[in-house]
Rosetta silent file (secondary structure, phi, psi, omega in degrees, C-alpha in Angstrom):
SEQUENCE: MRCPASTGLSFNTSTGAITGTPTAITATATYTVTVTDANSATASNTFSLTVNGAVSATQAIPSKGLTVNVAATPFTPVTGAGGTSPLSYGVAPALPTGLSFNTSTGAITPPRRSATSSPTPRMS
SCORE:     score description
SCORE:     0.000 S_00000001
   1 L     0.000  145.527  173.022   19.479   -5.452  -75.601 S_00000001
   2 L  -125.459  127.838  169.289   16.828   -7.405  -77.611 S_00000001
   3 L   -79.496  147.640  173.364   15.000   -6.010  -80.537 S_00000001
   4 L   -56.640  133.998 -174.867   11.376   -6.790  -80.731 S_00000001
   5 H   -59.382  -30.763 -175.619   11.034  -10.011  -82.840 S_00000001
   6 H   -73.274  -17.817 -175.894    8.251   -8.609  -84.988 S_00000001
   7 H   -84.215   -4.698  177.670   10.330   -5.795  -86.354 S_00000001
   8 L    83.744    6.303 -176.394   12.706   -7.831  -88.541 S_00000001
   9 E  -110.786  156.183  173.373   15.706   -6.529  -86.760 S_00000001
  10 E  -134.678  154.346 -171.893   18.444   -8.182  -84.771 S_00000001
  11 E  -112.395  132.038  176.722   21.017   -7.074  -82.328 S_00000001
  12 L   -95.556  109.329 -173.869   24.642   -8.497  -82.612 S_00000001
  13 L   -69.528  -15.882  177.221   25.928   -9.005  -79.131 S_00000001
  14 L   -84.304  -34.606 -171.859   29.505   -9.033  -80.270 S_00000001
  15 L  -111.400  -19.780 -176.399   29.550   -5.934  -82.279 S_00000001
  16 L    81.471    7.662 -177.555   26.525   -3.938  -80.973 S_00000001
  17 L   -83.750  143.113  171.611   25.213   -3.551  -84.591 S_00000001
  18 E  -100.151  129.064 -173.241   21.497   -3.546  -85.329 S_00000001
  19 E  -134.919  157.356  171.036   20.849   -5.210  -88.639 S_00000001
  20 E   125.689 -172.604  178.306   17.838   -6.324  -90.721 S_00000001
  21 L  -124.147  117.876  175.086   14.818   -4.756  -92.462 S_00000001
  22 L   -59.419  133.725  174.278   11.996   -3.465  -90.221 S_00000001
  23 L  -111.879    4.832  177.767    8.706   -5.165  -91.007 S_00000001
  24 L  -149.467  145.399  175.428    6.395   -3.418  -88.705 S_00000001
  25 L   -63.085  133.613 -178.836    5.611    0.111  -87.536 S_00000001
  26 E  -130.946  129.489  171.101    6.955    0.513  -84.056 S_00000001
  27 E   -68.759  155.168 -176.417    6.219    3.520  -81.841 S_00000001
  28 E   -51.157  132.911  178.179    9.325    5.297  -80.339 S_00000001
  29 E  -136.904  150.265 -177.226   10.792    2.872  -77.658 S_00000001
  30 E  -106.119  124.843  173.915   13.931    3.445  -75.459 S_00000001
  31 E  -111.786  148.361  173.087   16.603    0.679  -75.307 S_00000001
  32 E  -104.292  126.720  170.276   19.419    0.129  -73.010 S_00000001
  33 E  -105.454  130.174  178.338   22.662   -1.291  -74.276 S_00000001
  34 E  -113.756  138.351 -178.436   25.070   -2.624  -71.766 S_00000001
  35 E  -112.347  130.115 -174.282   28.695   -3.297  -72.653 S_00000001
  36 E  -123.779  128.351 -179.550   30.667   -5.912  -70.643 S_00000001
  37 L   -97.072 -179.143 -172.465   34.455   -6.192  -70.821 S_00000001
  38 L   -70.394  -10.408  175.123   36.534   -9.332  -70.018 S_00000001
  39 L  -104.856   14.752  175.762   36.657   -8.478  -66.302 S_00000001
  40 L    69.180   14.435  171.708   32.876   -8.373  -66.169 S_00000001
  41 L   -76.533  147.315 -169.131   32.898   -4.568  -65.775 S_00000001
  42 E  -133.119  155.893  168.128   29.815   -2.993  -67.390 S_00000001
  43 E  -142.938  139.136 -173.895   28.646    0.341  -68.856 S_00000001
  44 E  -129.069  156.680  175.467   25.307    1.173  -70.145 S_00000001
  45 E  -156.844  166.832 -172.540   23.617    3.835  -72.245 S_00000001
  46 E  -120.639  158.273  171.421   20.249    4.319  -73.921 S_00000001
  47 E  -147.770  156.413  176.561   19.040    5.077  -77.406 S_00000001
  48 E  -109.664  137.384 -176.607   15.467    5.575  -78.893 S_00000001
  49 E  -127.889  133.698  179.040   14.227    3.730  -81.925 S_00000001
  50 E  -131.452  135.743  172.074   11.140    4.446  -84.000 S_00000001
  51 E  -116.507  111.917 -174.702   10.106    2.560  -87.153 S_00000001
  52 L   -89.309  154.736  174.852    7.819    4.724  -89.360 S_00000001
  53 L   -66.496  164.638  175.848    5.558    3.543  -92.093 S_00000001
  54 L   -72.929  149.187 -177.555    6.629    3.718  -95.583 S_00000001
  55 L   -72.500  146.763 -178.742    5.952    6.932  -97.515 S_00000001
  56 E  -141.469  153.459  175.791    3.054    6.547  -99.929 S_00000001
  57 E  -124.173  121.819  172.143    1.554    8.820 -102.768 S_00000001
  58 E  -116.730  134.683 -166.543   -2.085    8.650 -103.532 S_00000001
  59 E   -77.108  122.957 -176.585   -3.525   10.074 -106.651 S_00000001
  60 L  -103.502  -31.191  179.256   -6.277   12.557 -105.493 S_00000001
  61 L  -127.775  100.392 -178.882   -6.994   14.060 -109.019 S_00000001
  62 L   -58.026  -28.461 -174.979   -6.515   11.743 -111.886 S_00000001
  63 L  -165.102  140.421 -176.879   -6.621   14.391 -114.570 S_00000001
  64 L  -142.336  132.579  176.564   -7.214   18.194 -114.616 S_00000001
  65 L  -101.644  132.482  171.966   -7.977   20.555 -117.571 S_00000001
  66 L  -124.689  153.548 -174.788   -7.220   24.142 -117.546 S_00000001
  67 L  -118.428  133.854 -177.784   -8.258   26.709 -120.122 S_00000001
  68 L   -59.089  135.419  174.452   -6.096   29.733 -121.190 S_00000001
  69 L    71.037   10.738  177.825   -7.499   33.041 -119.734 S_00000001
  70 L  -114.985  128.586  179.378   -9.977   31.318 -117.552 S_00000001
  71 L   -53.427  133.070  168.916   -9.468   31.605 -113.699 S_00000001
  72 L  -123.164  157.578  172.752   -8.730   28.254 -112.021 S_00000001
  73 L   -93.976  150.765  176.678   -8.395   27.299 -108.370 S_00000001
  74 L   -54.446  153.637  178.797   -5.455   25.643 -106.809 S_00000001
  75 E  -145.055  147.966  174.214   -5.408   21.885 -106.752 S_00000001
  76 L  -119.226  109.194 -169.026   -3.473   18.992 -105.387 S_00000001
  77 L   -80.723  -19.970 -178.784   -3.309   16.066 -107.693 S_00000001
  78 E  -140.359  134.046 -178.496   -1.297   13.698 -105.419 S_00000001
  79 E  -115.476  150.580 -175.055   -1.297   13.561 -101.610 S_00000001
  80 E  -113.746  150.317  174.818    1.608   11.971  -99.531 S_00000001
  81 E  -147.848  167.468  170.017    1.325   10.085  -96.273 S_00000001
  82 L    74.804 -163.899 -174.470    3.510    7.919  -93.897 S_00000001
  83 L    62.558 -157.346 -179.153    7.187    8.165  -93.871 S_00000001
  84 L  -108.880  123.817  176.832    9.055   10.585  -91.659 S_00000001
  85 L   -67.915  157.433   -9.145    7.815   14.165  -91.450 S_00000001
  86 L   -78.941  144.225  175.113    8.054   16.637  -92.951 S_00000001
  87 L   -77.476  158.749  171.454    7.211   15.363  -96.438 S_00000001
  88 L  -136.118  153.794 -174.716    8.274   17.152  -99.522 S_00000001
  89 L  -120.146  145.727  170.981    7.012   17.118 -103.084 S_00000001
  90 L  -130.877  171.305  177.123    8.467   17.297 -106.467 S_00000001
  91 L  -146.036  143.924  174.237    7.137   17.275 -109.929 S_00000001
  92 L  -151.111  142.546   -3.983    8.623   16.349 -113.349 S_00000001
  93 L   -73.807  168.119 -177.138    8.656   17.423 -116.066 S_00000001
  94 L   -49.270  139.921  174.563    8.391   21.114 -115.212 S_00000001
  95 L   -54.570  158.647  166.164    4.844   22.459 -115.160 S_00000001
  96 L   -53.267  154.018 -178.996    3.568   24.770 -117.907 S_00000001
  97 L   -62.315  142.253 -178.647    4.633   28.429 -117.568 S_00000001
  98 L    93.110  -19.195  177.059    2.559   30.268 -115.042 S_00000001
  99 L   -95.730  135.442 -170.962    1.701   27.424 -112.816 S_00000001
 100 E  -107.416  151.074 -176.006    3.387   27.216 -109.420 S_00000001
 101 E  -128.896  130.328 -179.039    4.115   24.055 -107.507 S_00000001
 102 L   -95.993  111.202 -177.679    4.300   24.045 -103.609 S_00000001
 103 L   -65.948  -22.608 -176.992    7.072   21.701 -102.588 S_00000001
 104 L   -82.232  -37.781 -169.209    5.594   21.584  -98.951 S_00000001
 105 L  -111.835  -27.148 -172.570    1.975   20.665  -99.942 S_00000001
 106 L    82.120    2.495  178.971    2.081   19.364 -103.516 S_00000001
 107 L   -74.491  140.712  174.543   -0.495   22.006 -104.493 S_00000001
 108 E  -105.644  126.521 -178.364   -0.494   23.455 -108.022 S_00000001
 109 E  -124.152  121.297  172.142   -1.514   27.073 -108.197 S_00000001
 110 L   -68.813  161.559  172.940   -2.503   28.885 -111.436 S_00000001
 111 L   -57.934  140.484  170.572   -1.499   32.460 -111.868 S_00000001
 112 L   -75.068  139.042  170.368   -3.695   35.055 -110.136 S_00000001
 113 L   -99.349  115.483 -178.201   -5.509   37.295 -112.436 S_00000001
 114 L   -83.435  160.294 -174.718   -5.734   40.792 -111.237 S_00000001
 115 H   -69.842  -21.574 -178.230   -8.603   43.161 -111.932 S_00000001
 116 H   -97.539   13.432 -176.910   -6.195   45.413 -113.819 S_00000001
 117 H   -83.243   -5.992  175.650   -4.646   42.691 -115.945 S_00000001
 118 L   -75.846  152.293  171.598   -7.117   43.386 -118.926 S_00000001
 119 L   -55.315  142.786  177.240   -5.843   45.685 -121.599 S_00000001
 120 L   -87.799  124.830 -178.418   -6.661   49.399 -121.119 S_00000001
 121 L   -58.407  134.612 -177.930   -8.990   50.742 -123.709 S_00000001
 122 L   -94.641  136.743  177.334   -7.494   53.299 -125.794 S_00000001
 123 L   -90.372  135.284 -177.153   -9.300   56.518 -126.623 S_00000001
 124 L  -110.866    0.000    0.000   -9.192   57.747 -130.193 S_00000001
C-alpha cells in the first residue's frame, strides 16, 4: 500500500502502521493492504480513509445586547464548519438565567414570553 504523498502520511511496510500528520483534505479512498509471509504467501484486505478539514469557528455576531422584559429573537453568535459531522457546541461560562443554548446548532434562545405572563390586575 502507498499513501498519497500530498497527505503527509506514510505507510511502514514492516509493521503496517500509517503515521504522520495529514496535510491535505482527501475524499474517501479505499486502500488494499497485502501481507506477505516468508514463504511468499499473501493475504489482502481493504480499508477506507478520509481526511477531513480542521474544525473552525467563525464569529457571526460579535456582540449582542438584550434588555430585561423586552422580547428577543434567537441568535447564533458563532458558527462551526469543517471537521467531522456532526458538530456540537458548548459555551462557557454559563449563560445568564433564562437563556437556552442549543448544543446542536450553537443558537442562544431567550425565554418565551406568553400572553398570560403579565400580572393579573386585582379588583378592589
